[in-house]
Coordinates of C-alpha atoms in Angstrom, one line a residue:
M1 CA 78.1 122.4 102.0
R2 CA 76.0 119.7 103.7
S3 CA 73.1 121.7 105.1
I4 CA 70.6 119.5 103.4
C5 CA 72.2 116.5 105.1
L6 CA 71.2 117.7 108.5
S7 CA 67.7 118.8 107.7
V8 CA 64.9 117.2 109.7
V9 CA 64.2 113.7 108.5
M10 CA 60.6 112.4 108.4
V11 CA 59.9 110.2 111.4
G12 CA 57.9 107.0 111.3
A13 CA 55.0 106.0 113.5
C14 CA 57.4 104.8 116.3
G15 CA 59.5 107.9 116.2
V16 CA 62.3 106.2 114.3
P17 CA 63.1 107.4 110.7
E18 CA 62.5 105.0 107.9
L19 CA 65.8 103.6 106.6
A20 CA 65.0 104.9 103.1
E21 CA 64.5 108.4 104.4
V22 CA 67.8 108.3 106.3
R23 CA 69.5 107.1 103.1
Q24 CA 68.0 109.9 101.1
A25 CA 69.2 112.5 103.6
S26 CA 72.7 111.1 103.9
S27 CA 73.1 110.7 100.1
Q28 CA 72.6 114.4 99.6
C29 CA 75.8 115.2 101.5
Q30 CA 78.3 117.0 99.4
K31 CA 81.9 115.7 99.2
E32 CA 83.6 118.7 100.8
V33 CA 81.9 118.1 104.1
C34 CA 80.3 114.7 104.1
G35 CA 81.9 112.2 106.4
S36 CA 82.5 109.5 103.8
N37 CA 83.6 111.3 100.7
S38 CA 84.2 109.5 97.4
P39 CA 85.7 109.9 94.0
E40 CA 83.5 112.0 91.7
I41 CA 82.9 112.3 88.0
D42 CA 80.9 115.3 86.7
Q43 CA 79.5 115.8 90.3
M44 CA 78.3 112.1 90.3
G45 CA 79.9 110.3 93.2
F46 CA 81.0 106.6 93.1
H47 CA 83.4 104.5 95.0
D48 CA 83.5 101.1 93.4
L49 CA 83.4 99.3 90.1
E50 CA 82.7 95.7 89.0
M51 CA 85.7 94.3 87.2
R52 CA 83.9 92.3 84.6
G53 CA 81.7 95.0 83.3
N54 CA 78.5 93.0 84.0
D55 CA 77.0 95.1 86.9
K56 CA 76.4 98.8 87.5
N57 CA 77.6 100.3 90.7
S58 CA 75.4 102.5 92.9
G59 CA 76.3 105.5 90.8
G60 CA 75.1 103.8 87.7
F61 CA 78.6 103.4 86.2
F62 CA 79.8 100.2 84.6
L63 CA 83.1 99.1 83.2
R64 CA 83.4 99.1 79.4
D65 CA 87.1 98.7 78.7
F66 CA 90.6 98.9 80.0
R67 CA 93.2 99.9 77.4
L68 CA 96.6 101.1 76.8
D69 CA 98.1 102.2 73.5
G70 CA 95.1 100.9 71.5
Q71 CA 95.1 97.5 73.1
S72 CA 92.4 96.2 75.4
Y73 CA 93.2 94.3 78.6
R74 CA 91.1 92.5 81.2
L75 CA 91.1 94.6 84.3
V76 CA 92.0 92.9 87.6
V77 CA 92.5 94.2 91.1
Q78 CA 94.2 91.6 93.2
N79 CA 95.9 92.2 96.6
A80 CA 95.2 95.9 96.2
R81 CA 97.2 96.1 92.9
L82 CA 95.9 96.9 89.5
W83 CA 96.7 94.6 86.6
G84 CA 95.8 94.5 82.9
I85 CA 95.9 91.0 81.3
G86 CA 96.0 90.9 77.5
H87 CA 96.8 88.6 74.7
S88 CA 100.4 89.9 74.4
G89 CA 101.1 90.0 78.2
T90 CA 100.3 91.9 81.3
I91 CA 100.7 95.5 82.5
S92 CA 101.2 96.4 86.1
G93 CA 103.1 98.8 88.3
K94 CA 104.8 101.7 86.4
T95 CA 103.8 100.2 83.0
L96 CA 100.2 101.1 83.9
T97 CA 101.0 104.7 83.3
G98 CA 98.7 106.1 80.6
A99 CA 96.3 103.2 80.8
Q100 CA 92.6 104.2 80.7
I101 CA 89.6 102.6 82.5
V102 CA 86.6 103.4 80.2
I103 CA 83.3 103.5 82.1
E104 CA 79.7 104.3 81.0
R105 CA 76.6 105.7 82.6
D106 CA 73.1 106.3 81.5
S107 CA 72.0 110.0 81.8
P108 CA 69.0 112.1 80.8
Q109 CA 71.1 113.1 77.8
G110 CA 71.8 109.5 76.8
L111 CA 74.7 107.2 77.4
K112 CA 77.8 109.0 78.6
Q113 CA 81.3 107.6 78.5
Y114 CA 84.3 108.6 80.5
A115 CA 87.9 107.6 80.7
I116 CA 89.8 107.3 84.0
R117 CA 93.5 107.6 83.2
V118 CA 96.3 106.1 85.4
T119 CA 98.5 109.2 85.4
A120 CA 101.1 108.0 87.8
V121 CA 101.8 104.9 90.0
D122 CA 103.6 104.9 93.3
E123 CA 104.0 102.7 96.3
I124 CA 104.0 103.7 100.0
A125 CA 104.1 101.9 103.4
I126 CA 100.8 101.1 104.9
A127 CA 100.4 103.4 107.9
V128 CA 99.8 100.7 110.4
P129 CA 102.8 98.2 110.4
P130 CA 102.0 94.5 109.7
N131 CA 101.9 92.1 112.7
D132 CA 101.3 89.0 110.6
P133 CA 102.9 87.5 107.5
R134 CA 99.6 87.7 105.7
Q135 CA 99.6 91.5 106.0
P136 CA 101.3 93.5 103.2
P137 CA 103.8 96.1 104.3
T138 CA 103.1 98.4 101.4
V139 CA 100.4 99.4 99.0
E140 CA 100.4 100.6 95.4
T141 CA 98.8 104.1 94.9
Y142 CA 97.4 105.6 91.7
E143 CA 96.9 109.1 90.5
L144 CA 93.6 108.9 88.6
D145 CA 92.3 111.6 86.3
Y146 CA 89.1 111.5 84.3
G147 CA 87.6 113.1 81.3
E148 CA 84.4 112.8 79.3
M149 CA 84.7 111.0 75.9
F150 CA 82.7 112.0 72.8
G151 CA 82.5 109.1 70.4
Q152 CA 86.0 107.8 69.8
Q153 CA 87.6 111.1 70.6
P154 CA 89.8 111.1 73.7
P155 CA 89.0 113.5 76.5
S156 CA 90.2 117.1 75.9
E157 CA 90.3 117.9 79.6
W158 CA 91.4 115.8 82.6
K159 CA 90.5 116.3 86.3
N160 CA 91.5 114.3 89.3
V161 CA 88.8 111.9 90.4
C162 CA 89.4 112.8 94.1
G163 CA 89.4 116.6 93.6
N164 CA 91.4 117.0 96.8
V165 CA 93.4 120.0 97.8
P166 CA 96.5 119.5 100.0
F167 CA 95.5 119.0 103.6
V168 CA 97.1 121.9 105.5
H169 CA 97.6 121.9 109.2
P170 CA 100.5 123.2 111.4
D171 CA 100.8 119.8 113.1
P172 CA 102.5 117.2 110.8
E173 CA 101.3 114.4 113.1
F174 CA 97.7 115.4 112.6
V175 CA 98.2 115.7 108.9
F176 CA 99.6 112.1 108.7
N177 CA 96.8 110.8 110.9
E178 CA 94.3 112.3 108.4
T179 CA 96.0 111.2 105.1
H180 CA 98.2 108.3 106.3
G181 CA 100.9 109.5 104.0
L182 CA 98.9 109.4 100.8
D183 CA 99.4 112.3 98.4
P184 CA 96.2 114.2 98.0
K185 CA 96.0 113.3 94.3
N186 CA 96.4 109.6 94.9
S187 CA 94.0 106.7 95.5
I188 CA 94.1 103.1 96.7
L189 CA 92.3 100.3 94.9
F190 CA 91.3 97.2 96.9
E191 CA 89.0 94.4 96.1
G192 CA 86.5 92.1 97.9
D193 CA 84.9 94.2 100.6
K194 CA 81.6 95.4 99.1
I195 CA 80.8 98.6 100.9
D196 CA 77.5 100.5 100.9
L197 CA 78.3 104.2 101.7
E198 CA 74.6 105.0 102.1
T199 CA 74.0 102.6 104.9
M200 CA 77.6 102.6 106.0
T201 CA 77.7 98.8 106.0
I202 CA 80.1 96.1 104.6
D203 CA 78.7 93.0 102.9
Q204 CA 79.3 89.9 105.0
T205 CA 80.1 88.0 101.8
W206 CA 83.5 88.3 100.0
Q207 CA 82.9 89.9 96.6
P208 CA 86.1 89.4 94.5
K209 CA 84.8 90.9 91.3
W210 CA 84.2 94.3 92.9
F211 CA 87.0 96.8 93.8
N212 CA 86.9 100.0 95.7
I213 CA 88.6 103.4 95.0
G214 CA 89.7 105.1 98.2
C215 CA 90.9 108.7 97.8
S216 CA 93.6 110.1 100.0
G217 CA 92.1 111.2 103.3
H218 CA 88.7 109.7 102.6
T219 CA 87.0 106.9 104.5
L220 CA 87.9 104.0 102.3
A221 CA 91.6 104.8 102.2
K222 CA 91.5 105.2 105.9
L223 CA 89.9 101.8 106.3
F224 CA 92.6 100.2 104.2
M225 CA 95.6 102.1 105.8
T226 CA 94.4 101.2 109.3
R227 CA 94.1 97.5 108.3
N228 CA 90.3 97.5 108.4
T229 CA 89.8 95.7 105.1
T230 CA 90.2 92.0 104.2
V231 CA 93.2 92.7 101.9
S232 CA 95.2 94.9 104.3
Q233 CA 94.3 92.9 107.4
G234 CA 94.9 89.5 105.7
Q235 CA 91.7 88.0 106.9
K236 CA 87.9 88.4 106.7
N237 CA 86.4 90.2 109.7
P238 CA 83.6 92.4 108.3
A239 CA 82.0 93.1 111.7
Q240 CA 85.2 94.8 113.0
Y241 CA 85.7 96.6 109.7
Q242 CA 82.1 97.9 109.8
A243 CA 82.6 99.1 113.3
T244 CA 85.5 101.2 112.1
L245 CA 83.5 102.5 109.2
K246 CA 80.7 103.6 111.5
L247 CA 83.3 105.2 113.8
L248 CA 85.1 107.1 111.0
V249 CA 82.0 108.7 109.7
A250 CA 80.3 109.2 113.1
D251 CA 77.3 107.1 112.2
Y252 CA 76.0 107.1 115.8
S253 CA 72.6 105.6 115.0
G254 CA 74.0 102.9 112.7
L255 CA 71.5 103.9 110.0
G256 CA 74.0 105.6 107.7
H257 CA 73.7 109.2 108.8
P258 CA 77.2 110.8 109.4
F259 CA 77.8 113.5 111.9
T260 CA 81.3 114.7 111.0
V261 CA 83.2 116.6 108.4
A262 CA 86.5 115.8 106.6
G263 CA 89.5 116.9 108.6
Q264 CA 87.8 116.8 112.0
A265 CA 90.3 115.9 114.8
L266 CA 89.8 112.4 116.3
T267 CA 91.8 109.8 118.0
W268 CA 90.7 106.2 118.3
T269 CA 91.8 102.7 119.1
G270 CA 90.8 99.1 118.2
G271 CA 92.2 96.3 116.1
Q272 CA 95.8 97.2 115.3
V273 CA 95.3 100.9 115.8
Q274 CA 96.4 102.6 119.0
Y275 CA 95.4 106.2 120.0
F276 CA 97.8 108.4 118.1
R277 CA 97.2 110.9 121.0
T278 CA 95.7 110.3 124.4
P279 CA 92.1 111.5 124.3
T280 CA 91.1 114.4 126.6
S281 CA 87.5 113.2 126.6
S282 CA 85.6 110.1 125.6
E283 CA 83.5 110.2 122.4
A284 CA 81.9 106.8 121.9
L285 CA 82.2 103.0 122.0
W286 CA 81.4 101.2 118.8
D287 CA 80.4 97.9 117.3
E288 CA 79.2 97.0 113.8
H289 CA 75.8 98.5 114.5
G290 CA 77.0 102.0 115.3
A291 CA 77.7 103.8 118.6
I292 CA 76.9 101.6 121.6
C293 CA 77.1 104.7 123.8
L294 CA 78.0 108.3 123.3
D295 CA 79.6 110.9 125.6
T296 CA 81.0 114.0 123.8
P297 CA 80.4 114.0 120.0
R298 CA 83.5 115.0 118.1
M299 CA 81.8 118.0 116.5
T300 CA 81.3 119.6 120.0
N301 CA 84.7 121.2 119.3
P302 CA 85.1 121.6 115.5
S303 CA 88.7 121.6 114.3
T304 CA 88.0 123.1 110.9
E305 CA 86.0 126.2 109.7
A306 CA 83.8 123.9 107.6
G307 CA 83.0 121.9 110.7
A308 CA 82.2 125.0 112.8
K309 CA 79.8 126.2 110.0
E310 CA 78.2 122.8 109.5
Y311 CA 77.7 122.0 113.2
P312 CA 77.3 125.2 115.3
D313 CA 75.4 122.9 117.8
I314 CA 76.0 119.2 117.3
E315 CA 73.6 118.1 120.0
Q316 CA 70.8 120.1 118.3
A317 CA 71.8 118.6 114.9
I318 CA 71.4 115.1 116.4
R319 CA 68.0 116.1 117.8
D320 CA 67.0 117.6 114.4
S321 CA 67.9 114.5 112.6
G322 CA 65.1 112.6 114.3
L323 CA 67.6 109.8 115.2
A324 CA 67.9 108.5 118.8
R325 CA 71.0 109.6 120.6
P326 CA 72.9 106.7 122.1
P327 CA 73.1 106.7 126.0
P328 CA 76.2 108.0 127.8
C329 CA 79.1 105.6 128.4
A330 CA 78.7 105.7 132.2
T331 CA 78.3 102.0 132.8
P332 CA 80.9 99.3 132.2
D333 CA 78.4 97.0 130.4
P334 CA 79.2 98.3 126.8
L335 CA 82.9 97.4 127.3
R336 CA 82.1 93.8 126.8
S337 CA 80.9 94.1 123.3
A338 CA 82.7 97.2 122.0
L339 CA 85.0 96.7 119.1
R340 CA 86.4 100.3 118.7
F341 CA 86.8 103.3 121.0
S342 CA 86.9 106.9 119.9
G343 CA 88.0 110.0 121.8
N344 CA 88.5 113.7 121.4
Y345 CA 91.7 115.7 122.0

């Protein structure tokens, strides 16, 4: 669980934690509970890759090859669709089945190599309907499994990179709000928005050589399915997308410290998203810097056993973090600059 994530963070001379210390605390969150989640290989999390194989990602992984039936292809993610471009043609859609993304990472035991296999390809409607011709109505989804390679030997065992279990809840509407219709084994790939899940920020510059892997029910998939990415929205608006990122992970301080768990009940509005249920109480108003103001934190009433165990007292957890609690939303002033609104139900 994420008990380490909420341990007391060292506080600087002015009473505000140093950013590096907040990053260290939040990076220790484990994927079953942490607000962002990510794909995982051998307990090493990652969420993006550089298509050309020139740069390592934050997990230390870099792309080595993309191949199918012994032939190598140039990997391309464009408009949230995976392509392989080779001398004899291209592979895309269902023809990607069986293709393997080979990645490498330095470790204390030496260079380790893994294959990520495209086990299945599907297509589903994007949860929030388009309101502009630039916005795609559907997105391709991929079941991605990984295995460690030893020399030229293919993996002997495959595991899903998301490691999800089916999200079970008696309310189908709540389940859809959590997964947006994605099968728990499936992921979405989308390019361009360079996202730092330690600071919970989105680069202001379009980065077309990088692509993200968003697992079902995880934050990156939610960003895409609610049209809070450049590809799914059809235009660049990183401030609004970052405000949604901060909201989804309950990064109240804006320094990258989440205060939520996967599966926690939440309703919110902003951009093209409307409250899926009328809130019974206000949580917070958000901009790209975090919570402008905070009324009732969502973990005041945990909706999962994991949440109840992780946050027996959310207000105490906020105090223990050493981070300043945003002021209550009692005045109308924040309404002028708020980009997103979250509530409890």
